[in-house]
Every structure is written in C-alpha cells, then in structure tokens.
Amino acid sequence: MKIVYFTHSLESCWNHGNAHFVRGVLSELVARGHDVTAIAPPAPWSLTNLLADHGEAALAAYRTAYPELASRSVTLADDVASQVDDADLVIVHEWNDHDLVAMLGTMRKRGARFTLFFHDTHHRAVSAPEEMRAYDLSGYDGILAFGETLAHVYRGWGWGDRVWTWHEAADPRRFHPPAEDGERAGLVWIGNWGDGERTREIADYLLEPARAAGLPLDIYGVRYPDDARAMLARAGATYHGWAPNAAAPAIFARALATVHVPRRYYTSLLPGIPTIRVFEALACGIPLASAPWDDAEQLFRPGTDFLFAADGDAMTRTLRDLREDAELRRSLATAGLETIRARHTCVHRVDELMAILTTLDVLPNRRNAA
C-alpha cells in the first residue's frame, strides 16, 4: 500500500511531540513493506527553531535512529496532486496549513481514489476551537483523534462514526530498557515549558517534591524563559536544554525515576489523554510518578504501572519511597513495560489503523491494507 503522511516536521522534535509518534508509526509501516512518503512544509517552525538553536548537527540523532525514514518539502505552489495521485492512504496532521488541508479534501471530493484522514494530536479543538473549525474537512473520510475525549468533540461537530480514537504510543525499536542496567541516580524530567499551561503544576509536583525528597533533578526541554530557568535554579534543578527524542532512552537509563506533569487541558477539558511521554517512559522501564489525571479509558493500571500523587505532599512521599525502595522501583518498571508491550506500541497502532481501513470497504482504492 502506498501511504503519504503530511506532517509538520519529521526531522525535528523541537517542541513537537507528535514527531515521536509519527516516526514510530511510519517506521513500522516501512518494516511491513508499505511504500511510505512523509511530506512537510519547507520551513516548519519546529525545524526552524531547532536549526537556529543547535545547527544542522542537531539532526544527526534522528537520522541515525531512523535511517529508513525521509521526508520531502512541498509548497502549495508545487504540484501537490502529483504527490498523492497514486496513493492508497493519505493522512494529514493538524499542524498543516489550512489551504493544504482544504486542497487535499477538494481532491478527494472530486474523485481522488485515496482514503483521506485528518490526524488531530492537540488540545486546540477545545482551547482554540475557532482555529480547528476553520479547517475545511468536508472532503475527508474520517478523523484520527489521539484520545476519546477529543474524538467526542469531533462527534459533536457531526463526524459521528467517522472519527476514531488513535492514541499515541511508544516505538519499541528505539524505546526499551537498556540491555544492561547501569548505575542510576536522581530524578529526570523531559518536558517543555508549556506556555504557562502547567507552571504551578511543575512547581507543586516536580520541583518542590524533588527538593523535599532529596533527589537531584535533571530537566530537559525547550521554551524555558529566563524566569522559568530562575525558578528551576532556585529549586536546585539542573536544566540541560533541548535533547533529541532519540536520546531519551539513554537519559532515562541514568535516573531512578521520572515524573509526569500533564498540561492543564489534559486534566480538565480533555481528560484521559496522557500524551506520548508516559508511553515512552514506561517503555524504557523507568519508574514513573504522576500528577493527577483521569485515566478515563483505562489505558494503564494506576498503582501498578505507575503511581499517582494527589498533591505535592503526596508526590514528596512517593519520591521518597522510590528513592528508598528498590523493589518498588523494580515492580513499577516491570509492570509499566508489560502494559506498554501488551497494548501501547506503534505496532499496536498500525494494527489499529489497518483495522480502521478494513471498515471502509466502500472506498475504492484500499489495496493490500494488511
């Protein structure tokens, strides 16, 4: 099957977490023998910022980890039709230009033979609904939403049974425990600042508990303004800046535990969506403690796969327990990895995608979808 994915950027994960999942899914599709093409705009903001901060060398980790993947740049002035005219499946990520989204939908309405999906992996449907409603999706065959609460929004917009929940997941070829476990120390957090969406939560569930528990804290991520860096320094945390996502398994392998601090939208307006950091951390076999969120879809086994902390004091107690109890760390790492391997890898998500395609028998160009 020929598959074309219109991404924001495949090369850059700078403040672009969806690149993690897309890389894993496309890699799995290539491994299954599908003809896969990724298309990105010429100067996406994620890649532009990465190159400005770190130069061309910053792309080396991605290129080394995913040698089978490549993307091409296409503008609206180019012949977009020639990129998809013999495709079986076209997926368009929601960070693409409105005109491109509309153009592909118009092609589908005029008889293009590919199946066309819109892939939404963000909270803008509830945080900026006017932006999302501005997309012309009238020609699309369906929506792939990265959580059931987001899928429910699209159903409310009239999509009915043409929206599917398609969670993010870990790429098991790259995200797994180290072959040999070495010395581990302290706490690590990989996450971006978040435009004020979780400033108080970072202090309450990460910085203060780590300090109170006596755990050194290393932080990786981007878009930390000066006042945020000062906040980290006052708490005794060490800020390392951007790290390529391909380096995350090695970073996790040096720490005793990590913490999940969800953005506010995923605890209020879109509950039940953990984002990809949880999947990747558990896949790497690192014990995880989490600030509160509602696992409404029962994706995990809270208390077994990871530990919830109801408030900052509870997080401090949890981190102390993780610091002192090697058996607790071992149990959490084993259980979390078990759940990921059973339910939440990119292999599972490709299986789900193929199952979705089998429900679309009325569409004419679904060849070899297996």
Coordinates of C-alpha atoms in Angstrom, one line a residue:
M1 CA 0.0 0.0 0.0
K2 CA 1.2 3.5 -0.8
I3 CA 0.9 5.9 2.2
V4 CA 1.6 9.6 2.3
Y5 CA 1.7 11.4 5.6
F6 CA 1.6 15.2 5.6
T7 CA 3.5 16.1 8.8
H8 CA 4.6 19.3 10.4
S9 CA 8.1 18.0 10.6
L10 CA 9.5 14.5 10.7
E11 CA 13.1 15.7 11.2
S12 CA 12.6 18.0 14.2
C13 CA 11.1 17.1 17.7
W14 CA 11.8 20.7 19.0
N15 CA 8.5 21.4 20.9
H16 CA 6.9 18.9 18.5
G17 CA 6.0 15.8 20.4
N18 CA 3.9 14.3 17.6
A19 CA 7.1 13.7 15.6
H20 CA 7.9 10.9 18.1
F21 CA 4.7 9.0 17.3
V22 CA 4.8 9.6 13.6
R23 CA 8.4 8.4 13.3
G24 CA 7.5 5.2 15.1
V25 CA 4.3 4.6 13.0
L26 CA 6.0 5.3 9.7
S27 CA 8.9 3.1 10.7
E28 CA 6.6 0.2 11.5
L29 CA 4.7 0.7 8.2
V30 CA 8.1 0.6 6.3
A31 CA 9.0 -2.6 8.1
R32 CA 5.8 -4.1 6.9
G33 CA 6.7 -3.4 3.3
H34 CA 4.5 -0.4 2.7
D35 CA 5.6 2.4 0.4
V36 CA 5.7 5.4 2.8
T37 CA 6.3 9.1 2.0
A38 CA 6.4 11.9 4.5
I39 CA 5.8 15.4 3.3
A40 CA 6.5 18.6 5.3
P41 CA 6.3 22.3 4.6
P42 CA 9.7 23.9 3.6
A43 CA 10.3 25.8 6.9
P44 CA 8.2 24.4 9.7
W45 CA 8.5 26.3 13.0
S46 CA 9.8 23.3 14.8
L47 CA 12.7 22.7 12.4
T48 CA 13.4 26.4 12.1
N49 CA 13.8 26.8 15.8
L50 CA 15.9 23.7 16.2
L51 CA 18.4 24.8 13.5
A52 CA 18.5 28.3 14.9
D53 CA 19.4 26.9 18.4
H54 CA 21.6 24.0 17.5
G55 CA 22.5 24.0 13.8
E56 CA 22.5 21.1 11.3
A57 CA 24.3 18.8 13.8
A58 CA 21.0 18.6 15.8
L59 CA 19.5 16.4 13.1
A60 CA 22.2 13.7 13.5
A61 CA 20.4 11.8 16.3
Y62 CA 17.2 11.5 14.3
R63 CA 19.0 10.5 11.1
T64 CA 21.0 7.8 12.9
A65 CA 18.0 6.4 14.8
Y66 CA 15.7 6.4 11.7
P67 CA 17.7 5.7 8.6
E68 CA 14.7 4.2 6.8
L69 CA 12.7 7.5 7.1
A70 CA 13.0 10.5 4.9
S71 CA 10.7 13.5 4.1
R72 CA 10.4 15.9 1.3
S73 CA 9.2 19.5 1.4
V74 CA 6.2 20.7 -0.7
T75 CA 4.7 24.1 -1.0
L76 CA 1.2 25.0 -2.2
A77 CA 2.8 26.3 -5.4
D78 CA 4.1 22.8 -6.1
D79 CA 2.0 20.1 -7.7
V80 CA 0.5 18.6 -4.6
A81 CA -1.6 16.3 -6.7
S82 CA 1.4 14.5 -8.1
Q83 CA 2.5 13.6 -4.5
V84 CA -0.8 11.7 -3.8
D85 CA -2.4 10.8 -7.1
D86 CA -1.4 7.1 -6.8
A87 CA -1.7 6.9 -3.0
D88 CA -3.9 4.4 -1.2
L89 CA -3.9 6.3 2.1
V90 CA -3.2 10.0 2.9
I91 CA -3.0 11.2 6.5
V92 CA -2.8 15.0 7.2
H93 CA -1.5 16.2 10.6
E94 CA -3.4 19.1 12.1
W95 CA -0.4 21.5 12.2
N96 CA -0.6 21.8 8.4
D97 CA -1.7 24.9 6.5
H98 CA -5.4 25.4 6.2
D99 CA -5.1 25.8 2.4
L100 CA -3.2 22.5 2.0
V101 CA -5.8 20.7 4.2
A102 CA -8.6 22.1 2.0
M103 CA -6.8 21.3 -1.2
L104 CA -6.4 17.6 -0.4
G105 CA -10.1 17.5 0.7
T106 CA -11.2 19.0 -2.6
M107 CA -9.2 16.4 -4.5
R108 CA -10.9 13.7 -2.5
K109 CA -14.4 15.2 -3.2
R110 CA -13.5 15.3 -6.9
G111 CA -12.8 11.6 -7.1
A112 CA -9.3 11.1 -5.9
R113 CA -9.0 7.4 -5.0
F114 CA -7.1 7.6 -1.8
T115 CA -8.5 7.3 1.7
L116 CA -8.0 10.7 3.5
F117 CA -7.7 11.1 7.2
F118 CA -7.2 14.2 9.4
H119 CA -4.9 13.4 12.4
D120 CA -5.5 15.6 15.5
T121 CA -3.0 15.3 18.3
H122 CA -3.5 18.6 20.2
H123 CA -5.9 20.4 22.5
R124 CA -6.8 23.2 20.1
A125 CA -10.2 21.7 19.5
V126 CA -11.1 22.8 23.0
S127 CA -8.5 25.5 23.7
A128 CA -8.9 27.3 20.3
P129 CA -11.9 25.7 18.6
E130 CA -12.3 28.5 16.1
E131 CA -8.9 27.6 14.7
M132 CA -9.9 24.0 14.2
R133 CA -13.3 24.7 12.9
A134 CA -11.6 26.9 10.2
Y135 CA -10.2 23.7 8.6
D136 CA -12.2 22.6 5.6
L137 CA -12.5 18.9 6.3
S138 CA -15.6 18.3 4.2
G139 CA -13.8 16.1 1.8
Y140 CA -12.2 13.9 4.5
D141 CA -13.1 10.3 5.0
G142 CA -12.5 10.5 8.8
I143 CA -10.7 11.9 11.8
L144 CA -8.0 10.1 13.8
A145 CA -8.1 11.7 17.3
F146 CA -5.5 11.0 19.9
G147 CA -7.9 10.5 22.8
E148 CA -11.6 9.6 23.3
T149 CA -12.5 13.0 24.8
L150 CA -11.1 14.6 21.6
A151 CA -13.0 12.1 19.5
H152 CA -16.1 13.1 21.4
V153 CA -15.6 16.8 20.3
Y154 CA -15.5 15.8 16.7
R155 CA -18.6 13.7 17.1
G156 CA -20.3 16.8 18.5
W157 CA -19.2 18.5 15.3
G158 CA -21.1 16.0 13.2
W159 CA -18.5 13.3 12.4
G160 CA -20.4 10.5 14.1
D161 CA -18.8 7.1 13.4
R162 CA -16.2 8.6 11.1
V163 CA -13.9 9.6 14.0
W164 CA -11.6 7.0 15.6
T165 CA -9.6 7.2 18.8
W166 CA -6.0 6.6 17.8
H167 CA -3.7 7.1 20.9
E168 CA -0.1 7.9 20.7
A169 CA 2.3 5.1 21.6
A170 CA 5.9 4.1 22.1
D171 CA 8.2 3.0 19.3
P172 CA 9.5 -0.3 20.7
R173 CA 12.5 -0.4 18.3
R174 CA 14.0 2.6 20.0
F175 CA 12.2 2.9 23.3
H176 CA 13.1 0.0 25.5
P177 CA 15.1 -0.7 28.7
P178 CA 18.9 -0.7 28.4
A179 CA 20.5 -4.0 27.5
E180 CA 22.5 -3.8 30.7
D181 CA 21.2 -1.6 33.6
G182 CA 24.0 0.6 35.0
E183 CA 24.2 3.0 37.9
R184 CA 21.1 5.1 38.3
A185 CA 20.7 8.3 40.4
G186 CA 18.3 11.1 40.9
L187 CA 15.2 12.2 39.1
V188 CA 14.8 13.2 35.4
W189 CA 12.1 15.1 33.7
I190 CA 11.8 15.5 29.9
G191 CA 9.3 18.2 29.0
N192 CA 8.8 21.6 27.5
W193 CA 7.7 24.7 29.5
G194 CA 4.2 24.8 28.0
D195 CA 3.2 28.5 27.7
G196 CA 2.0 28.7 31.3
E197 CA -0.2 25.7 30.9
R198 CA 1.4 23.9 33.8
T199 CA 3.7 26.4 35.6
R200 CA 2.1 25.9 39.0
E201 CA 2.0 22.1 38.5
I202 CA 5.7 21.9 37.6
A203 CA 6.5 23.7 40.9
D204 CA 4.0 21.7 43.0
Y205 CA 4.5 18.2 41.6
L206 CA 8.1 18.3 40.4
L207 CA 10.4 21.0 41.7
E208 CA 9.3 21.2 45.3
P209 CA 8.8 17.4 45.8
A210 CA 12.2 16.6 44.3
R211 CA 13.9 19.1 46.6
A212 CA 12.0 17.8 49.6
A213 CA 12.7 14.2 48.8
G214 CA 16.4 14.9 48.5
L215 CA 16.6 13.8 44.8
P216 CA 18.8 15.6 42.3
L217 CA 16.7 16.7 39.4
D218 CA 17.8 16.9 35.8
I219 CA 15.4 18.7 33.3
Y220 CA 15.4 18.6 29.5
G221 CA 13.2 20.6 27.2
V222 CA 12.7 23.8 25.3
R223 CA 10.9 27.2 25.5
Y224 CA 12.0 27.9 29.1
P225 CA 12.1 31.7 29.5
D226 CA 14.5 33.4 31.9
D227 CA 12.1 33.4 34.8
A228 CA 11.4 29.7 34.3
R229 CA 15.1 28.9 34.4
A230 CA 15.5 31.0 37.5
M231 CA 12.6 29.0 39.1
L232 CA 14.5 25.8 38.3
A233 CA 17.7 27.1 39.7
R234 CA 16.0 28.2 43.0
A235 CA 14.7 24.7 43.3
G236 CA 18.1 23.2 42.8
A237 CA 17.3 21.5 39.5
T238 CA 19.8 21.3 36.7
Y239 CA 18.5 22.5 33.3
H240 CA 20.1 20.9 30.2
G241 CA 18.0 22.4 27.4
W242 CA 16.9 20.5 24.4
A243 CA 17.7 16.8 23.9
P244 CA 16.8 14.9 20.8
N245 CA 14.0 12.5 21.4
A246 CA 16.2 9.7 20.2
A247 CA 18.4 10.3 23.2
A248 CA 15.6 9.9 25.7
P249 CA 16.1 6.2 26.4
A250 CA 19.7 6.8 27.4
I251 CA 18.7 9.8 29.6
F252 CA 16.0 7.7 31.3
A253 CA 18.6 4.9 31.9
R254 CA 20.6 7.1 34.1
A255 CA 17.8 8.1 36.5
L256 CA 16.0 6.3 39.4
A257 CA 12.6 7.6 38.3
T258 CA 10.7 10.2 36.3
V259 CA 7.6 12.3 36.8
H260 CA 4.6 13.1 34.5
V261 CA 3.2 16.6 34.8
P262 CA 0.2 16.9 32.4
R263 CA -0.7 20.2 30.9
R264 CA -3.9 21.7 32.3
Y265 CA -6.0 21.0 29.3
Y266 CA -5.4 17.2 29.7
T267 CA -6.7 17.3 33.2
S268 CA -9.7 19.4 32.6
L269 CA -11.2 19.9 29.1
L270 CA -9.6 16.8 27.6
P271 CA -9.2 14.3 30.4
G272 CA -7.8 10.9 29.7
I273 CA -5.1 11.8 27.3
P274 CA -1.6 11.1 28.8
T275 CA 0.5 12.3 25.8
I276 CA 3.4 10.3 24.5
R277 CA 5.9 11.0 27.3
V278 CA 4.1 8.5 29.6
F279 CA 4.2 5.8 26.9
E280 CA 7.9 6.4 26.2
A281 CA 9.0 6.5 29.8
L282 CA 7.2 3.2 30.7
A283 CA 8.6 1.6 27.5
C284 CA 12.1 2.4 28.7
G285 CA 11.5 0.7 32.1
I286 CA 11.8 3.7 34.3
P287 CA 9.6 4.0 37.4
L288 CA 7.0 6.8 36.9
A289 CA 5.2 9.0 39.4
S290 CA 2.4 11.2 38.1
A291 CA 0.5 14.3 39.0
P292 CA -3.3 13.7 38.8
W293 CA -5.1 13.0 35.6
D294 CA -8.1 10.8 34.8
D295 CA -7.2 7.6 33.1
A296 CA -10.8 7.5 31.8
E297 CA -10.1 5.0 29.0
Q298 CA -8.2 2.6 31.4
L299 CA -5.1 2.7 29.3
F300 CA -2.9 1.7 32.3
R301 CA -3.1 0.1 35.7
P302 CA -2.5 3.1 38.1
G303 CA -0.8 1.9 41.3
T304 CA 0.7 -0.9 39.4
D305 CA 2.2 0.6 36.2
F306 CA 2.9 3.9 37.8
L307 CA 2.0 5.9 40.9
F308 CA -0.4 8.8 41.2
A309 CA 0.2 11.5 43.7
A310 CA -2.9 13.5 44.7
D311 CA -1.0 16.6 45.7
G312 CA 2.5 18.0 46.3
D313 CA 2.9 16.4 49.7
A314 CA 1.9 13.0 48.3
M315 CA 4.4 13.4 45.5
T316 CA 7.1 14.1 48.0
R317 CA 6.2 10.9 49.9
T318 CA 6.1 9.0 46.6
L319 CA 9.5 10.2 45.5
R320 CA 11.0 9.3 48.9
D321 CA 9.5 5.8 48.6
L322 CA 11.0 5.4 45.1
R323 CA 14.4 6.7 46.4
E324 CA 14.5 4.1 49.2
D325 CA 12.7 1.1 47.9
A326 CA 14.5 -0.8 45.1
E327 CA 11.7 -3.4 45.0
L328 CA 9.1 -0.8 44.4
R329 CA 11.1 0.6 41.5
R330 CA 11.6 -2.8 40.0
S331 CA 7.9 -3.7 40.3
L332 CA 6.8 -0.4 38.7
A333 CA 9.3 -0.7 35.9
T334 CA 8.3 -4.3 35.1
A335 CA 4.6 -3.7 35.2
G336 CA 4.7 -0.5 33.2
L337 CA 6.8 -2.1 30.5
E338 CA 4.4 -5.1 30.5
T339 CA 1.4 -2.8 29.8
I340 CA 3.3 -0.9 27.0
R341 CA 4.3 -4.1 25.2
A342 CA 0.8 -5.6 25.6
R343 CA -1.2 -2.6 24.4
H344 CA 0.7 0.6 23.6
T345 CA 3.4 0.3 20.9
C346 CA 3.5 1.7 17.4
V347 CA 3.0 -1.9 16.3
H348 CA -0.4 -1.9 18.0
R349 CA -1.3 1.5 16.5
V350 CA -0.5 0.3 13.0
D351 CA -2.7 -2.7 13.6
E352 CA -5.5 -0.4 14.7
L353 CA -5.0 1.8 11.6
M354 CA -5.3 -1.3 9.4
A355 CA -8.4 -2.4 11.2
I356 CA -9.9 1.1 10.6
L357 CA -9.2 0.8 6.9
T358 CA -11.0 -2.6 6.8
T359 CA -14.2 -0.9 7.9
L360 CA -14.1 1.4 4.8
D361 CA -14.9 -1.1 2.2
V362 CA -16.9 1.4 0.2
L363 CA -13.8 3.3 -0.6
P364 CA -12.3 2.3 -3.9
N365 CA -8.5 2.4 -3.5
R366 CA -7.8 0.4 -0.4
R367 CA -5.3 -2.1 -1.8
N368 CA -3.3 -4.6 0.3
A369 CA -4.3 -2.9 3.6
A370 CA -2.7 -5.6 5.8

